[in-house]
XYZ file of C-alpha atoms in Angstrom:
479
model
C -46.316 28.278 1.802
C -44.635 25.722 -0.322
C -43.188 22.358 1.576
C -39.000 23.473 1.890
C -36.636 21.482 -0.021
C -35.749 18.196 1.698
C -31.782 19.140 2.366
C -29.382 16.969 0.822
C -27.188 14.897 3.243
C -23.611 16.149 3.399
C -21.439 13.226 2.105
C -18.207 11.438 4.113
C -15.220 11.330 2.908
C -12.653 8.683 4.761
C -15.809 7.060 5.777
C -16.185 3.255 6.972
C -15.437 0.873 3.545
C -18.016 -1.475 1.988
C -17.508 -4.854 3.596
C -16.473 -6.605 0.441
C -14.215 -3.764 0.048
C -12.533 -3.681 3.365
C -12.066 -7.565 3.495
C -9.944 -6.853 -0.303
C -8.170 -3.934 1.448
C -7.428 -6.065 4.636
C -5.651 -8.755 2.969
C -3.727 -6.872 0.508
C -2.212 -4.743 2.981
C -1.123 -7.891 4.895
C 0.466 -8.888 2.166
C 1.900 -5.455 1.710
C 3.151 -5.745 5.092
C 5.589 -8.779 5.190
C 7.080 -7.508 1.838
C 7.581 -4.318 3.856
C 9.265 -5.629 6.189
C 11.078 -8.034 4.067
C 11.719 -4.258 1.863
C 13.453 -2.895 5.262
C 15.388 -5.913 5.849
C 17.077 -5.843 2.224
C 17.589 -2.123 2.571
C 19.556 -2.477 5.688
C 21.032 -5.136 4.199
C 22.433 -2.947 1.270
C 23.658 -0.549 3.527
C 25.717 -2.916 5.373
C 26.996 -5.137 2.482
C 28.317 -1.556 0.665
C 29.200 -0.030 3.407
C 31.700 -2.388 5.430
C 35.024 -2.026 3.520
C 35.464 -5.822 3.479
C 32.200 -6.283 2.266
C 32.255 -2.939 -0.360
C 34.251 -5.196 -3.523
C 31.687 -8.084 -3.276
C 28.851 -5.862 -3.157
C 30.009 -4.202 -6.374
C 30.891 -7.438 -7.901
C 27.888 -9.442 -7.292
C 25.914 -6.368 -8.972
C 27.765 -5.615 -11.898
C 27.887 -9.486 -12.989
C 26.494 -9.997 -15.999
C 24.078 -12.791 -17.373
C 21.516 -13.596 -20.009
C 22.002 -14.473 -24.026
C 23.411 -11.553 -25.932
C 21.965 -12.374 -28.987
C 18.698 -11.200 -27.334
C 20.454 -8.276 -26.032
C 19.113 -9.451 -22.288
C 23.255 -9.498 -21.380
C 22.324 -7.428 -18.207
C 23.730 -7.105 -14.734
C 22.084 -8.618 -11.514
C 21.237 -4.714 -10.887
C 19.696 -4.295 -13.950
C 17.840 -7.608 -14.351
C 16.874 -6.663 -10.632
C 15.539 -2.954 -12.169
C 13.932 -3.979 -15.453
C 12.620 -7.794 -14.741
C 11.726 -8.515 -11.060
C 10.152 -5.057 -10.814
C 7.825 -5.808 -14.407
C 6.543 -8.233 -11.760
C 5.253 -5.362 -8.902
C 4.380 -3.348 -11.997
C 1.944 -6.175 -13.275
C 0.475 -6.158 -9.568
C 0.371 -2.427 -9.791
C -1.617 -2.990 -12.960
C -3.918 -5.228 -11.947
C -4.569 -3.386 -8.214
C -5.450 -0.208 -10.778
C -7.654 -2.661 -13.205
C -9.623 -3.528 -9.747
C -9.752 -0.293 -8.083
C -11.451 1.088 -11.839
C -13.679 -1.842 -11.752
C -14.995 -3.111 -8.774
C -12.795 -0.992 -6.188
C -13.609 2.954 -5.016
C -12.261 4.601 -8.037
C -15.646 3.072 -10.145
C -17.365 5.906 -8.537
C -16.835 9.067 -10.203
C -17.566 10.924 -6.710
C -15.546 8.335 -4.412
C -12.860 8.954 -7.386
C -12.142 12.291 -6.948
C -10.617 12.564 -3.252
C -7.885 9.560 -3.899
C -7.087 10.932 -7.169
C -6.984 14.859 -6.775
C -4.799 13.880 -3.836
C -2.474 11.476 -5.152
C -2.054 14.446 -8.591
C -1.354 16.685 -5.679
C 1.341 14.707 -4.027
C 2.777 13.930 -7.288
C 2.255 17.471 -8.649
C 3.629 19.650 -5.525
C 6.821 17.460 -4.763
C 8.117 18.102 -8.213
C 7.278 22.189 -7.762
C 9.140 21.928 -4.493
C 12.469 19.905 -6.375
C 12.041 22.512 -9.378
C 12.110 25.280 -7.017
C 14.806 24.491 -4.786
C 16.974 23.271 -7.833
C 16.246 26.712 -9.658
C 17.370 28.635 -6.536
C 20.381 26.664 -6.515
C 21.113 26.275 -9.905
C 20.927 22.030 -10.116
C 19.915 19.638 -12.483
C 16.227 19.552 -13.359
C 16.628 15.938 -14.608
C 15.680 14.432 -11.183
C 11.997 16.258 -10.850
C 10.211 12.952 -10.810
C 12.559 11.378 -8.138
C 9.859 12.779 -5.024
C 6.786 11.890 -6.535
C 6.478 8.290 -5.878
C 5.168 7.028 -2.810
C 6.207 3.295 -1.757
C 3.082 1.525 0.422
C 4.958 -1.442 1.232
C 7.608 0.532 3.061
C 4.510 2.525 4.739
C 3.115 -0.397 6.018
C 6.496 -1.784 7.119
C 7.000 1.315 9.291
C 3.212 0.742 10.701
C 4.061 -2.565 11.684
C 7.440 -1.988 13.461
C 6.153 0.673 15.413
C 3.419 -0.584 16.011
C 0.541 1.316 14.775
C -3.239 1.043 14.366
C -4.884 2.640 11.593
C -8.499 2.761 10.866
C -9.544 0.362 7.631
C -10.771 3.756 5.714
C -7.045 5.557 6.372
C -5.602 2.797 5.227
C -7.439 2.042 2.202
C -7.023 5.665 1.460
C -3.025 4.982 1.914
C -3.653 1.914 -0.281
C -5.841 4.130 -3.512
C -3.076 6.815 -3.185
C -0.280 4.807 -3.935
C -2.098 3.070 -6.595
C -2.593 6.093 -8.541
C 0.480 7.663 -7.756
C 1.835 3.980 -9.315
C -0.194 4.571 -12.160
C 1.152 8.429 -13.297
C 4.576 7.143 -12.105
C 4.248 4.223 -15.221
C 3.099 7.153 -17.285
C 6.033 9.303 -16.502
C 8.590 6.827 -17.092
C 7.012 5.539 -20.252
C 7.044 9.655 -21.498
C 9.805 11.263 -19.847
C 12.535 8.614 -19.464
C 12.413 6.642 -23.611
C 15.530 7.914 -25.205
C 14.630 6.189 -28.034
C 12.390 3.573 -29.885
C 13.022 0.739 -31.816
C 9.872 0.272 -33.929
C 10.378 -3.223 -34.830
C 10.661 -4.254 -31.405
C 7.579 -1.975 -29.737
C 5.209 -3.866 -32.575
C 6.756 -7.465 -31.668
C 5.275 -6.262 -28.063
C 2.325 -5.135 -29.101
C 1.405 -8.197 -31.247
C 1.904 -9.864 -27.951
C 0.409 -7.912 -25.817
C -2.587 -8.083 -27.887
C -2.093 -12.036 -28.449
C -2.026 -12.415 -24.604
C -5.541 -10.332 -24.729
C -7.450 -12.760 -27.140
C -6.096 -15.603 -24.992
C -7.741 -14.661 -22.064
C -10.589 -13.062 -24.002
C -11.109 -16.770 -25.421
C -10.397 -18.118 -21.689
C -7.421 -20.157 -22.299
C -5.929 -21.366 -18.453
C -1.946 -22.772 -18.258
C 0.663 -20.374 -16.679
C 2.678 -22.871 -19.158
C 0.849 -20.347 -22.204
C 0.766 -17.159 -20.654
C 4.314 -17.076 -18.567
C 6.746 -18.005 -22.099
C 3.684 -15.205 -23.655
C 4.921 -13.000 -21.082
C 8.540 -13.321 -20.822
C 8.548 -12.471 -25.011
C 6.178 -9.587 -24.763
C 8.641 -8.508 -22.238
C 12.280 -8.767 -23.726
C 10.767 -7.214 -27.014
C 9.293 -3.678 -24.923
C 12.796 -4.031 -23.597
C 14.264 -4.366 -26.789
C 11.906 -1.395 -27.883
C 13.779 1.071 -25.648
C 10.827 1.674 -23.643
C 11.012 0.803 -19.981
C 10.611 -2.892 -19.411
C 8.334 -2.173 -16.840
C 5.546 -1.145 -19.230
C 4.634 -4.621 -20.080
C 4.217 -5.676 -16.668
C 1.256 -2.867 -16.370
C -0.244 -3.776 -19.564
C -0.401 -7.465 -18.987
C -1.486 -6.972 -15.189
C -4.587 -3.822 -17.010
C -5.775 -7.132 -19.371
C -7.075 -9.121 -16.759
C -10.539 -9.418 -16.055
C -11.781 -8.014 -12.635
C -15.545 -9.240 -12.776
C -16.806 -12.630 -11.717
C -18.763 -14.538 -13.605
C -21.605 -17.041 -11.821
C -19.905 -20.019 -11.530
C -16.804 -18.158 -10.005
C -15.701 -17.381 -6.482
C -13.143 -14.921 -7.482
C -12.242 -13.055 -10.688
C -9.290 -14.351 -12.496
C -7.815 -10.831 -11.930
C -8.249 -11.617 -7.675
C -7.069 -15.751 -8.279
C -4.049 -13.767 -10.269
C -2.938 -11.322 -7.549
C -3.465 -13.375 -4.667
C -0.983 -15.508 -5.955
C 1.458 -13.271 -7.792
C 1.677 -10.559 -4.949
C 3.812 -12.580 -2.612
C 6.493 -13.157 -5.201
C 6.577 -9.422 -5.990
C 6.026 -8.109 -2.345
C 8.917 -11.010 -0.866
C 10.861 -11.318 -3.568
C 11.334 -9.052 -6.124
C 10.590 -5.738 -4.854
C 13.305 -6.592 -1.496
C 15.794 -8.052 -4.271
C 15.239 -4.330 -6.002
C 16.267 -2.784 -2.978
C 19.476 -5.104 -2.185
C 20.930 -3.778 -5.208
C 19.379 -0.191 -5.360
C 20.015 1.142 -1.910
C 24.233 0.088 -1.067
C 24.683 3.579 -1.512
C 27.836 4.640 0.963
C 26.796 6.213 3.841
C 29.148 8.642 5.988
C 28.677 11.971 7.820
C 30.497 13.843 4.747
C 27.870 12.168 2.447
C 24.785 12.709 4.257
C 26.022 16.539 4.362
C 25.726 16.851 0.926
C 22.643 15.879 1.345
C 21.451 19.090 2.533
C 24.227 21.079 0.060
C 23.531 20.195 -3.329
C 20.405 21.226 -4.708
C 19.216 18.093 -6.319
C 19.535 16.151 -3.262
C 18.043 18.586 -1.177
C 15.004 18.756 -3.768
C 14.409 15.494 -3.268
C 14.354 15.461 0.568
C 12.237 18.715 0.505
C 10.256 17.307 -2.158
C 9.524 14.002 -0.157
C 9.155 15.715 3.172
C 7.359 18.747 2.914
C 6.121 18.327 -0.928
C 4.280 15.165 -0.654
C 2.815 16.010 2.995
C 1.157 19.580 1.564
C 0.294 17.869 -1.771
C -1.717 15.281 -0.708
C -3.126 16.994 2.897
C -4.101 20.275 0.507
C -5.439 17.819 -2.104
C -8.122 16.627 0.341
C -8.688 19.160 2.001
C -9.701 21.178 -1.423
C -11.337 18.318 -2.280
C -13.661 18.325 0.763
C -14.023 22.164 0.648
C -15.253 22.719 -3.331
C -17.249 18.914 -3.389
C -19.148 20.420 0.092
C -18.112 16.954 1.721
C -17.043 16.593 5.543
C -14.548 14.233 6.997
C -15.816 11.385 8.556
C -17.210 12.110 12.557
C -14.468 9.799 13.426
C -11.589 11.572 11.887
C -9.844 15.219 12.400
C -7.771 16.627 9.779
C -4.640 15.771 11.962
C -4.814 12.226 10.454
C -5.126 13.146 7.326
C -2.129 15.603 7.480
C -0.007 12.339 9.717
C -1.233 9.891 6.437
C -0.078 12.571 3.987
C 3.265 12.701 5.938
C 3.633 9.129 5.596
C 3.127 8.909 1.935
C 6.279 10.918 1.728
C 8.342 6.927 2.177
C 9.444 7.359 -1.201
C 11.241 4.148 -1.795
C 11.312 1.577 -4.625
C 9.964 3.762 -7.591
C 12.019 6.685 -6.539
C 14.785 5.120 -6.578
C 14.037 3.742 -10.403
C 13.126 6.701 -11.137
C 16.786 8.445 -9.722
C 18.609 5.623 -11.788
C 16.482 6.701 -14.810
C 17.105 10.452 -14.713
C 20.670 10.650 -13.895
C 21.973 7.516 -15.888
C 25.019 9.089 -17.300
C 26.390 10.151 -13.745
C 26.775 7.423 -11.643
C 28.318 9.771 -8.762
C 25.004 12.038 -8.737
C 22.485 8.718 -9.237
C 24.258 7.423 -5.654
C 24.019 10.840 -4.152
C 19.768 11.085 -5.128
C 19.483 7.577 -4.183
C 20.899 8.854 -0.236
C 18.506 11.732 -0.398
C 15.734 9.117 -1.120
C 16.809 7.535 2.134
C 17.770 10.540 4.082
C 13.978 11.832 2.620
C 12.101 8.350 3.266
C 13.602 7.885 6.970
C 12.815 11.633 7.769
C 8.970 11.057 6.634
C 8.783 7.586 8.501
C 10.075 9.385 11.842
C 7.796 12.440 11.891
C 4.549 10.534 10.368
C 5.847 8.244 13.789
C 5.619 10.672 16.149
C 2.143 12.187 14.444
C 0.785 8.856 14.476
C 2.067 7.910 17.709
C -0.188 10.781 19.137
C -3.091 9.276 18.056
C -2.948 6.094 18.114
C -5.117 5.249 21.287
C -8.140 6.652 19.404
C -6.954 4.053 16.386
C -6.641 1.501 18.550
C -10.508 2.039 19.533
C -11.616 2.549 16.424
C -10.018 -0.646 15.199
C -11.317 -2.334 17.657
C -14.574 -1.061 17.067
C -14.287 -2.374 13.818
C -13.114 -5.866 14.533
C -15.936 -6.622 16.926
C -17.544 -9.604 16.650
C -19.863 -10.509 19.282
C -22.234 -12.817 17.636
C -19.926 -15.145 16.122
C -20.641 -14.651 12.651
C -17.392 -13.560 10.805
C -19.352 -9.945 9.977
C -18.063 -7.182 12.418
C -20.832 -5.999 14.300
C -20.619 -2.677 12.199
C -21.584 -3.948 9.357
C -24.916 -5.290 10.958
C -26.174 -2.722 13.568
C -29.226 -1.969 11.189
C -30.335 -5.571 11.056
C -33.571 -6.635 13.214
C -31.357 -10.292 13.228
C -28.372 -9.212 14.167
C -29.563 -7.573 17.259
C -32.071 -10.555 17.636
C -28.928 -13.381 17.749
C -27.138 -10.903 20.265
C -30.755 -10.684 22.034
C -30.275 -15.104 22.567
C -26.566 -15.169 23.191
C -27.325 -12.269 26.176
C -30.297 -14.783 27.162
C -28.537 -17.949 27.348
C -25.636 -15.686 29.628
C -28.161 -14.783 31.554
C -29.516 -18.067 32.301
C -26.265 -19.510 32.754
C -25.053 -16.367 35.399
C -27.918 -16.970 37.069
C -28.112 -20.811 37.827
C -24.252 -20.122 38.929
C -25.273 -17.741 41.251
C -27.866 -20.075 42.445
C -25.162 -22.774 42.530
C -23.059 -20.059 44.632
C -25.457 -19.120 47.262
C -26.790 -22.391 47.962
C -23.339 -23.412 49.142
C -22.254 -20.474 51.104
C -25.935 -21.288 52.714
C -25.139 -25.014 53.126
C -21.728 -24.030 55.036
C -23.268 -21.521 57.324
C -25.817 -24.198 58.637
C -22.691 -26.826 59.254
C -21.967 -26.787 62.939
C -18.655 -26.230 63.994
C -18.106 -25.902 60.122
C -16.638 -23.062 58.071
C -19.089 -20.472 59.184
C -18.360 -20.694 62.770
C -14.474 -20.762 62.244
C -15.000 -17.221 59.809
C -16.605 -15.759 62.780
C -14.637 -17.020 65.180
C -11.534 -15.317 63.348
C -13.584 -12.166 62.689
């Protein structure tokens, strides 16, 4: 009989993350965090400042002053510099994050690919079904489709970290992927669906720049002196072009190289981001929010919430859409690739992740500003249902999480172990003969040192036993 067929192992999905790979996703996500944080801060902020009647005029004022030079046509409010400037910044992150993940990051791997980004199409492709749906049934606006599709990490992580929650490095570098891509075909669907019109002149100005700021770094000139002017011109002219402002901030961020070369301990792509990310995770993304979200807030408003269909497509789409999307996304994934979840997993977390990703916060509400420009009444009444949406997500992913999270917290642990001292958790090393070799000599030298304690020990119990009239004989005289 002929030898059977070695059988093919059955591959992970959600498994444990390269170590170079997990170190990238651990301090991103710390970074993520803070702006989070800093994200919920401003938001609460809004909602105060625009909600307190003594506060509303100043709120309104301080947005809706104008600055820049008209000749340039950059005249724009503090909201709109806010919308089209400080976010080209988290765009430009966004772009390099994507850049990384497609070069050196899980998305390199046409197999590792698949799961992150047949999830994130699903929880970008389902929420708009839902918001189509429920604005077909109840004859709304279609214009706001796009509003539920985003999914905003930083706000994510922000809940995480106020309540308090562990989460294994591969769930949260599979949080991390999705929203990349889902920041990715959210660029795409503003550049396509939301460009009223085009001035030529302008668009080629921005191209010749983009592709100026290319052969600069192609030729390896350094100076944030050249390539910050460089940037702030490519940028005014895709303004200028009609196209979202945005745009350039991806492009630039898509241009930078990811690889090292020998003589360098980080990319320039990495040097880039590390020091970029703080000013768009602290700064501009929470200044977006301070003059997104002062949306008023009362018990009439948040009722028609639930009444009008495009508000209520956008909570259903954030809600349910996004949760289904991206939980049926992997789970079809892992059923047609024949790949498992990882032994340390159940499908629970992936369905509490998916509900997470339904935090919908900074993109959605561009997005809402985008689709219902011309009614400022309906563009406040989306931007509550974003809230209403986001804050419904962030309490049931809580309570799903919540569940769990002693398991996390062991696993985490688990991961974080150290016990020889050598800044490599002990995971990463459990198949090295010297790994368990420098445990082998820490145990020994424990050993030795118990041991001549307990020598120490019993030599002086021994010493005060044989002490007449000593310590011994007063113990048993009490006993």
């Amino acid at each position: 009989m002929p030898a059977p067929h070695p059988t093919a192992p059955v591959r992970k999905i959600l498994g444990r993350l390269s170590l170079p790979e997990r170190t990238f996703v651990a301090d991103a996500l710390r970074t993520e965090t803070v702006g989070g944080v800093l994200l919920l801060i401003a938001a609460i902020t809004a909602l105060v400042w625009s909600n307190v009647p003594v506060l509303h005029d100043s709120y309104e004022t301080v947005g809706h002053f104008h600055l820049g030079p008209e000749a340039l046509g950059l005249n724009l409010s503090i909201e709109h510099w806010a919308a089209d400037g400080l976010l080209a910044i988290f765009f430009f992150v966004a772009g390099i994050e994507l850049k990384r993940e497609l070069v050196a990051g899980d998305l390199r791997d046409p197999k590792a690919a698949v799961l992150p980004v047949v999830a994130a199409l699903c929880g970008m492709a389902v929420p708009a079904l839902v918001y189509t749906l429920t604005n077909a049934t109840g004859g709304g606006s279609f214009d706001g489709w796009a509003v539920p599709t985003a999914t905003d990490i930083a706000f994510a992580l922000a809940v995480l970290a106020v309540i308090g929650t562990s989460l294994p490095s591969a769930l949260r570098a599979f949080l991390l992927t999705l929203a990349v891509v889902d920041d990715l075909f959210a660029i795409l669907i503003i550049a396509v669906f939301f460009t009223d019109r085009i001035n030529f002149a302008a668009l080629a100005g921005a191209v010749v720049g983009l592709g100026v700021f290319w052969l600069l770094l192609r030729k390896g000139v350094r100076g944030w002196y050249v390539y910050v002017p460089l940037a702030l011109v490519v940028w005014a002219l895709m303004y200028n072009s009609g196209i979202h402002a945005t745009i350039a901030g991806v492009a630039m961020g898509l241009m930078l190289r990811c690889t090292r070369h020998e003589d360098e301990a980080v990319s320039p792509a990495e040097h880039i981001e590390h020091l970029v990310r703080p000013l768009s995770a602290g700064l501009a993304v929470p200044l977006f929010a301070l003059f997104s979200a002062g949306v008023t807030v009362s018990g009439g408003a948040l009722g028609d919430v639930f009444t009008q269909p495009e508000t209520l497509g956008v909570v259903l789409g954030l809600v349910v859409g996004k949760t289904l999307g991206i939980f049926g996304g992997t789970w079809l994934t892992a059923r047609f690739t024949r790949a498992s979840l990882s032994d340390d997993l159940e499908w629970a977390d992936v369905f509490a992740v998916a509900t997470l990703a339904g935090i919908g916060f900074t993109v959605s509400l561009l997005i809402g500003e985008l689709a219902f420009a011309g009614d400022a009444a309906l563009t406040d009444e989306v931007k509550a249902a974003v809230l209403v949406g986001s804050l419904t997500a962030a309490t049931l992913a809580t309570v799903l999480l919540k569940i769990r999270n002693a398991k996390y917290r062991r696993m985490v642990e688990r991961e974080e172990r150290d016990e020889d001292a050598d800044g490599i958790p002990d995971i990463y090393e459990e198949d090295e003969p010297e790994y368990h070799l420098r445990l082998a000599a820490i145990y020994e030298r424990k050993a030795v040192e118990h041991r001549r304690i307990a020598t120490e020990k019993a030599a002086a119990r021994h010493a005060l036993a044989e002490v007449p009239g000593g310590a011994g004989e007063e113990e048993q005289r009490r006993a």
